[in-house]
Short mmCIF file of C-alpha atoms in Angstrom, two decimals:
data_model
loop_
_atom_site.label_atom_id
_atom_site.label_comp_id
_atom_site.label_asym_id
_atom_site.label_seq_id
_atom_site.Cartn_x
_atom_site.Cartn_y
_atom_site.Cartn_z
CA UNK L 1 13.90 16.33 -19.62
CA UNK L 2 14.75 12.68 -20.04
CA UNK L 3 13.14 9.82 -18.14
CA UNK L 4 16.37 9.18 -16.21
CA UNK L 5 16.59 12.72 -14.83
CA UNK L 6 12.93 13.38 -13.98
CA UNK L 7 12.27 13.74 -10.27
CA UNK L 8 8.59 13.88 -9.36
CA UNK L 9 7.65 16.52 -6.75
CA UNK L 10 5.55 13.97 -4.81
CA UNK L 11 7.43 10.81 -3.91
CA UNK L 12 6.79 7.84 -1.68
CA UNK L 13 8.88 4.75 -1.01
CA UNK L 14 7.56 1.63 -2.73
CA UNK L 15 6.23 0.14 0.51
CA UNK L 16 4.11 3.26 1.11
CA UNK L 17 2.68 3.06 -2.44
CA UNK L 18 1.76 -0.58 -1.76
CA UNK L 19 0.00 0.42 1.48
CA UNK L 20 -1.88 3.29 -0.16
CA UNK L 21 -2.99 1.57 -3.41
CA UNK L 22 -4.83 -1.69 -4.03
CA UNK L 23 -3.16 -4.29 -6.27
CA UNK L 24 -4.68 -3.07 -9.55
CA UNK L 25 -4.06 0.61 -8.75
CA UNK L 26 -0.44 -0.20 -7.90
CA UNK L 27 0.00 -2.26 -11.08
CA UNK L 28 -1.32 0.54 -13.28
CA UNK L 29 0.09 3.63 -11.53
CA UNK L 30 3.50 2.29 -10.47
CA UNK L 31 4.17 -0.55 -12.98
CA UNK L 32 2.63 1.03 -16.12
CA UNK L 33 -0.07 -1.62 -16.35
CA UNK L 34 -3.51 -1.32 -17.95
CA UNK L 35 -6.94 -2.22 -16.63
CA UNK L 36 -9.08 -4.37 -18.92
CA UNK L 37 -11.20 -2.48 -21.44
CA UNK L 38 -14.80 -1.68 -20.46
CA UNK L 39 -14.22 -2.59 -16.79
CA UNK L 40 -13.32 0.81 -15.27
CA UNK L 41 -15.79 2.78 -13.20
CA UNK L 42 -15.41 5.99 -15.25
CA UNK L 43 -15.59 4.59 -18.78
CA UNK L 44 -19.11 5.92 -19.41
CA UNK L 45 -19.45 8.39 -16.54
CA UNK L 46 -21.05 11.74 -17.40
CA UNK L 47 -21.00 13.21 -13.89
CA UNK L 48 -19.68 16.78 -13.69
CA UNK L 49 -16.49 17.19 -11.73
CA UNK L 50 -12.72 17.06 -11.63
CA UNK L 51 -10.60 13.94 -12.00
CA UNK L 52 -7.53 13.77 -9.77
CA UNK L 53 -4.63 11.34 -9.64
CA UNK L 54 -5.50 8.39 -7.43
CA UNK L 55 -1.89 8.24 -6.29
CA UNK L 56 -1.27 11.79 -5.12
CA UNK L 57 -4.51 13.75 -5.52
CA UNK L 58 -3.25 16.21 -8.16
CA UNK L 59 -6.10 17.52 -10.34
CA UNK L 60 -5.60 16.25 -13.90
CA UNK L 61 -8.76 16.37 -16.04
CA UNK L 62 -12.30 17.76 -15.89
CA UNK L 63 -15.61 16.38 -17.06
CA UNK L 64 -15.74 19.25 -19.57
CA UNK L 65 -12.98 17.60 -21.61
CA UNK L 66 -14.32 14.06 -21.25
CA UNK L 67 -15.97 12.45 -24.28
CA UNK L 68 -17.31 9.09 -25.42
CA UNK L 69 -14.72 7.44 -27.64
CA UNK L 70 -16.15 3.91 -27.17
CA UNK L 71 -12.61 2.59 -26.72
CA UNK L 72 -13.19 0.95 -23.33
CA UNK L 73 -11.45 3.54 -21.15
CA UNK L 74 -12.31 7.09 -20.07
CA UNK L 75 -11.30 9.54 -22.80
CA UNK L 76 -10.45 13.23 -22.56
CA UNK L 77 -9.44 15.63 -25.32
CA UNK L 78 -7.12 17.67 -23.06
CA UNK L 79 -5.73 17.73 -19.51
CA UNK L 80 -6.79 20.39 -17.01
CA UNK L 81 -3.47 22.13 -17.79
CA UNK L 82 -0.39 20.97 -19.67
CA UNK L 83 1.79 21.16 -16.55
CA UNK L 84 -0.42 18.52 -14.84
CA UNK L 85 0.82 15.67 -17.05
CA UNK L 86 4.05 14.62 -18.69
CA UNK L 87 4.66 12.58 -21.80
CA UNK L 88 7.01 9.70 -22.57
CA UNK L 89 7.62 7.79 -25.78
CA UNK L 90 6.35 4.22 -25.28
CA UNK L 91 7.84 1.58 -27.56
CA UNK L 92 6.73 -1.40 -25.45
CA UNK L 93 4.67 -2.82 -28.34
CA UNK L 94 6.96 -3.50 -31.33
CA UNK L 95 5.84 -1.60 -34.42
CA UNK L 96 3.27 0.45 -32.51
CA UNK L 97 4.87 3.50 -30.88
CA UNK L 98 2.65 5.34 -28.43
CA UNK L 99 2.88 8.33 -26.11
CA UNK L 100 2.49 7.50 -22.43
CA UNK L 101 0.78 10.00 -20.13
CA UNK L 102 1.94 10.31 -16.52
CA UNK L 103 0.96 12.48 -13.58
CA UNK L 104 3.54 15.28 -13.41
CA UNK L 105 3.24 15.39 -9.61
CA UNK L 106 3.89 11.74 -8.64
CA UNK L 107 4.94 10.23 -12.00
CA UNK L 108 2.08 7.71 -11.86
CA UNK L 109 1.12 6.05 -15.14
CA UNK L 110 -2.28 7.27 -16.33
CA UNK L 111 -2.59 5.86 -19.84
CA UNK L 112 -1.73 7.05 -23.36
CA UNK L 113 -2.59 9.91 -25.69
CA UNK L 114 -3.41 9.37 -29.36
CA UNK L 115 -3.61 11.95 -32.14
CA UNK L 116 -5.38 12.10 -35.47
CA UNK L 117 -8.07 9.47 -34.90
CA UNK L 118 -10.83 11.68 -36.30
CA UNK L 119 -12.87 12.32 -33.15
CA UNK L 120 -14.92 15.51 -33.29
CA UNK L 121 -13.08 17.24 -30.46
CA UNK L 122 -11.30 20.62 -30.32
CA UNK L 123 -7.82 19.05 -30.13
CA UNK L 124 -8.06 15.84 -32.21
CA UNK L 125 -6.42 14.13 -29.23
CA UNK L 126 -7.68 11.19 -27.18
CA UNK L 127 -6.23 10.85 -23.71
CA UNK L 128 -7.05 7.19 -23.02
CA UNK L 129 -6.87 7.03 -19.21
CA UNK L 130 -7.23 4.08 -16.83
CA UNK L 131 -10.13 4.55 -14.40
CA UNK L 132 -8.01 3.14 -11.56
CA UNK L 133 -5.47 5.94 -12.11
CA UNK L 134 -7.98 8.69 -11.39
CA UNK L 135 -10.67 9.64 -8.90
CA UNK L 136 -13.73 11.77 -9.68
CA UNK L 137 -14.62 14.65 -7.36
CA UNK L 138 -18.20 15.61 -8.20
CA UNK L 139 -19.24 19.23 -8.47
#
């Protein structure tokens, strides 16, 4: 499905997003921004639990798939389930195509996924996710 035709199941008008999210959360989730490296609250977290979308609450990742990539953002080798996220080609940086990861429920920007970086994980994928896009629910 193309970007133009995707309709997220969970939608809010822009003014409601602005009421619900702080400035940085809004910038990242709704404007495809990025938090600064090594500043997010979950970068080095090892607490067991489930990570949900900070915008809509959909469960996206678990601590079982989280790993230390030392890249400055929380990293996961897989989402909770493939239907929880969606992928878009991101050509915003000339000469450096990337794959954007969004919440499938509210279409909030989460981060990017990278392949073939050589991490010792079952998928050889690194979901590089902004801490402000997610919320940890401890077990």
